């Protein structure tokens, strides 16, 4: 069955620390890849997406992600986190490039000042 | 960006009653809407795909008679939880893809259902 795995369920960082959240998926064909963020009390927002082309994707708020096809991974990174990055982050995959999304379990990030 | 709105944002009902949740695309037309369910501290689980003018496609394990979905127009999809029970209590989220189909989904703010 198709699945998305996020390795870290809960991450705690201090401001200015670097962030990397892991995401692996199981699907052998073409995929579209996404990272969504959910700030406390708010709805899901798209951080970045990968459809094709350059595997290093830059998103909003200084986030980036790298698609490594051989590893079935799409890890999210940010060089220096801020307190305002405290949120839950979801990796999602649309197998076959269709719109139906399969979500990972989410990673709850807490950034301390 | 495109806006998707859900109503109500939260609802409390008695066991055995039915509850309708609306999902509207406010500034774009959505041919396809998706309904997700999110349990506390868990990820979003896709329940069904709603296509305008046709029957919804339900994911395996989701009871279509329990969760009625109607997508009567390009801007509105509704989810009705019929004969609700406490185990139906959850956070229900809809998302929509626009006619231009850029591949990006726009999410509503979610509706929290509590069944007493």
PDB file of C-alpha atoms in Angstrom, chain B:
ATOM      1  CA  UNK B   1      -4.402  32.811  -2.963  1.00  0.00           C
ATOM      2  CA  UNK B   2      -7.482  30.690  -3.386  1.00  0.00           C
ATOM      3  CA  UNK B   3      -9.765  30.458  -0.380  1.00  0.00           C
ATOM      4  CA  UNK B   4     -11.726  27.473   0.815  1.00  0.00           C
ATOM      5  CA  UNK B   5     -14.177  27.964   3.627  1.00  0.00           C
ATOM      6  CA  UNK B   6     -15.892  25.411   5.817  1.00  0.00           C
ATOM      7  CA  UNK B   7     -19.008  25.851   7.877  1.00  0.00           C
ATOM      8  CA  UNK B   8     -19.563  25.285  10.694  1.00  0.00           C
ATOM      9  CA  UNK B   9     -16.110  25.460  12.194  1.00  0.00           C
ATOM     10  CA  UNK B  10     -17.325  23.465  15.149  1.00  0.00           C
ATOM     11  CA  UNK B  11     -20.513  21.633  16.001  1.00  0.00           C
ATOM     12  CA  UNK B  12     -21.790  19.622  18.929  1.00  0.00           C
ATOM     13  CA  UNK B  13     -24.666  17.232  18.410  1.00  0.00           C
ATOM     14  CA  UNK B  14     -26.490  14.444  20.156  1.00  0.00           C
ATOM     15  CA  UNK B  15     -25.925  10.839  19.262  1.00  0.00           C
ATOM     16  CA  UNK B  16     -28.286   9.700  16.514  1.00  0.00           C
ATOM     17  CA  UNK B  17     -28.660  13.054  14.831  1.00  0.00           C
ATOM     18  CA  UNK B  18     -27.248  14.055  11.446  1.00  0.00           C
ATOM     19  CA  UNK B  19     -24.828  16.888  10.852  1.00  0.00           C
ATOM     20  CA  UNK B  20     -24.049  18.675   7.597  1.00  0.00           C
ATOM     21  CA  UNK B  21     -20.713  20.353   6.941  1.00  0.00           C
ATOM     22  CA  UNK B  22     -20.274  22.697   4.005  1.00  0.00           C
ATOM     23  CA  UNK B  23     -17.141  23.317   2.004  1.00  0.00           C
ATOM     24  CA  UNK B  24     -17.066  26.311  -0.318  1.00  0.00           C
ATOM     25  CA  UNK B  25     -14.458  27.579  -2.725  1.00  0.00           C
ATOM     26  CA  UNK B  26     -14.876  31.330  -2.378  1.00  0.00           C
ATOM     27  CA  UNK B  27     -12.919  32.773  -5.274  1.00  0.00           C
ATOM     28  CA  UNK B  28     -12.489  29.903  -7.690  1.00  0.00           C
ATOM     29  CA  UNK B  29     -14.400  27.008  -9.168  1.00  0.00           C
ATOM     30  CA  UNK B  30     -13.476  23.566  -7.963  1.00  0.00           C
ATOM     31  CA  UNK B  31     -14.201  20.538 -10.076  1.00  0.00           C
ATOM     32  CA  UNK B  32     -12.895  18.256  -7.398  1.00  0.00           C
ATOM     33  CA  UNK B  33     -13.035  18.472  -3.636  1.00  0.00           C
ATOM     34  CA  UNK B  34     -11.608  16.064  -1.121  1.00  0.00           C
ATOM     35  CA  UNK B  35     -12.808  15.277   2.374  1.00  0.00           C
ATOM     36  CA  UNK B  36     -10.327  14.319   5.051  1.00  0.00           C
ATOM     37  CA  UNK B  37     -10.676  13.251   8.622  1.00  0.00           C
ATOM     38  CA  UNK B  38      -8.046  14.039  11.234  1.00  0.00           C
ATOM     39  CA  UNK B  39      -7.928  12.283  14.572  1.00  0.00           C
ATOM     40  CA  UNK B  40      -6.148  13.954  17.495  1.00  0.00           C
ATOM     41  CA  UNK B  41      -2.396  13.962  17.039  1.00  0.00           C
ATOM     42  CA  UNK B  42      -2.723  11.961  13.838  1.00  0.00           C
ATOM     43  CA  UNK B  43      -2.467  12.700  10.188  1.00  0.00           C
ATOM     44  CA  UNK B  44      -5.185  13.459   7.690  1.00  0.00           C
ATOM     45  CA  UNK B  45      -6.992  10.445   6.346  1.00  0.00           C
ATOM     46  CA  UNK B  46      -8.635  10.802   2.961  1.00  0.00           C
ATOM     47  CA  UNK B  47     -12.285   9.840   3.179  1.00  0.00           C
ATOM     48  CA  UNK B  48     -13.606  10.543  -0.282  1.00  0.00           C
ATOM     49  CA  UNK B  49     -13.181  12.431  -3.509  1.00  0.00           C
ATOM     50  CA  UNK B  50     -16.076  14.614  -4.516  1.00  0.00           C
ATOM     51  CA  UNK B  51     -16.595  15.494  -8.164  1.00  0.00           C
ATOM     52  CA  UNK B  52     -19.084  18.103  -9.263  1.00  0.00           C
ATOM     53  CA  UNK B  53     -22.163  16.536 -10.748  1.00  0.00           C
ATOM     54  CA  UNK B  54     -21.262  12.939 -10.037  1.00  0.00           C
ATOM     55  CA  UNK B  55     -21.149  10.475  -7.182  1.00  0.00           C
ATOM     56  CA  UNK B  56     -18.322  10.698  -4.720  1.00  0.00           C
ATOM     57  CA  UNK B  57     -15.579   8.107  -4.674  1.00  0.00           C
ATOM     58  CA  UNK B  58     -15.000   6.714  -1.211  1.00  0.00           C
ATOM     59  CA  UNK B  59     -11.776   5.318   0.176  1.00  0.00           C
ATOM     60  CA  UNK B  60     -11.651   1.785   1.429  1.00  0.00           C
ATOM     61  CA  UNK B  61     -13.204   1.426   4.838  1.00  0.00           C
ATOM     62  CA  UNK B  62     -15.279   4.602   4.671  1.00  0.00           C
ATOM     63  CA  UNK B  63     -19.019   3.983   4.853  1.00  0.00           C
ATOM     64  CA  UNK B  64     -20.712   5.880   2.063  1.00  0.00           C
ATOM     65  CA  UNK B  65     -24.114   5.601   3.727  1.00  0.00           C
ATOM     66  CA  UNK B  66     -22.667   7.055   6.884  1.00  0.00           C
ATOM     67  CA  UNK B  67     -20.828   9.929   5.275  1.00  0.00           C
ATOM     68  CA  UNK B  68     -22.978  11.374   2.527  1.00  0.00           C
ATOM     69  CA  UNK B  69     -21.201  13.668   0.124  1.00  0.00           C
ATOM     70  CA  UNK B  70     -22.866  15.971  -2.352  1.00  0.00           C
ATOM     71  CA  UNK B  71     -21.060  18.226  -4.819  1.00  0.00           C
ATOM     72  CA  UNK B  72     -23.920  20.058  -6.453  1.00  0.00           C
ATOM     73  CA  UNK B  73     -22.016  23.020  -7.825  1.00  0.00           C
ATOM     74  CA  UNK B  74     -18.495  24.070  -8.718  1.00  0.00           C
ATOM     75  CA  UNK B  75     -18.187  25.994  -5.479  1.00  0.00           C
ATOM     76  CA  UNK B  76     -19.920  23.805  -2.909  1.00  0.00           C
ATOM     77  CA  UNK B  77     -19.505  20.314  -1.518  1.00  0.00           C
ATOM     78  CA  UNK B  78     -21.279  19.033   1.561  1.00  0.00           C
ATOM     79  CA  UNK B  79     -20.505  16.203   3.943  1.00  0.00           C
ATOM     80  CA  UNK B  80     -23.380  14.865   6.017  1.00  0.00           C
ATOM     81  CA  UNK B  81     -22.585  12.606   8.931  1.00  0.00           C
ATOM     82  CA  UNK B  82     -25.738  10.551   9.342  1.00  0.00           C
ATOM     83  CA  UNK B  83     -26.882   9.090  12.645  1.00  0.00           C
ATOM     84  CA  UNK B  84     -23.768  10.378  14.314  1.00  0.00           C
ATOM     85  CA  UNK B  85     -22.170   8.482  17.173  1.00  0.00           C
ATOM     86  CA  UNK B  86     -19.415   9.498  19.585  1.00  0.00           C
ATOM     87  CA  UNK B  87     -16.820   7.635  17.515  1.00  0.00           C
ATOM     88  CA  UNK B  88     -17.602  10.005  14.631  1.00  0.00           C
ATOM     89  CA  UNK B  89     -16.238  12.867  16.697  1.00  0.00           C
ATOM     90  CA  UNK B  90     -13.302  14.211  14.746  1.00  0.00           C
ATOM     91  CA  UNK B  91     -11.870  17.084  12.770  1.00  0.00           C
ATOM     92  CA  UNK B  92     -13.128  17.087   9.191  1.00  0.00           C
ATOM     93  CA  UNK B  93     -11.188  19.003   6.572  1.00  0.00           C
ATOM     94  CA  UNK B  94     -12.025  19.634   2.961  1.00  0.00           C
ATOM     95  CA  UNK B  95      -9.732  20.639   0.151  1.00  0.00           C
ATOM     96  CA  UNK B  96     -10.304  21.723  -3.409  1.00  0.00           C
ATOM     97  CA  UNK B  97      -8.451  21.829  -6.659  1.00  0.00           C
ATOM     98  CA  UNK B  98      -9.240  24.575  -9.122  1.00  0.00           C
ATOM     99  CA  UNK B  99     -10.310  24.318 -12.728  1.00  0.00           C
ATOM    100  CA  UNK B 100      -6.818  25.248 -13.861  1.00  0.00           C
ATOM    101  CA  UNK B 101      -5.597  22.230 -11.935  1.00  0.00           C
ATOM    102  CA  UNK B 102      -2.123  23.386 -11.009  1.00  0.00           C
ATOM    103  CA  UNK B 103      -1.871  20.389  -8.735  1.00  0.00           C
ATOM    104  CA  UNK B 104      -2.095  22.503  -5.611  1.00  0.00           C
ATOM    105  CA  UNK B 105      -4.851  21.765  -3.160  1.00  0.00           C
ATOM    106  CA  UNK B 106      -6.401  24.501  -1.092  1.00  0.00           C
ATOM    107  CA  UNK B 107      -7.616  23.525   2.331  1.00  0.00           C
ATOM    108  CA  UNK B 108     -10.507  24.697   4.418  1.00  0.00           C
ATOM    109  CA  UNK B 109     -10.038  25.587   8.057  1.00  0.00           C
ATOM    110  CA  UNK B 110     -11.682  22.382   9.205  1.00  0.00           C
ATOM    111  CA  UNK B 111     -14.814  21.533  11.135  1.00  0.00           C
ATOM    112  CA  UNK B 112     -14.640  19.962  14.567  1.00  0.00           C
ATOM    113  CA  UNK B 113     -17.519  17.613  15.270  1.00  0.00           C
ATOM    114  CA  UNK B 114     -18.269  16.453  18.782  1.00  0.00           C
ATOM    115  CA  UNK B 115     -21.000  13.865  19.229  1.00  0.00           C
ATOM    116  CA  UNK B 116     -22.340  13.496  22.744  1.00  0.00           C
TER     117      UNK B 116
END
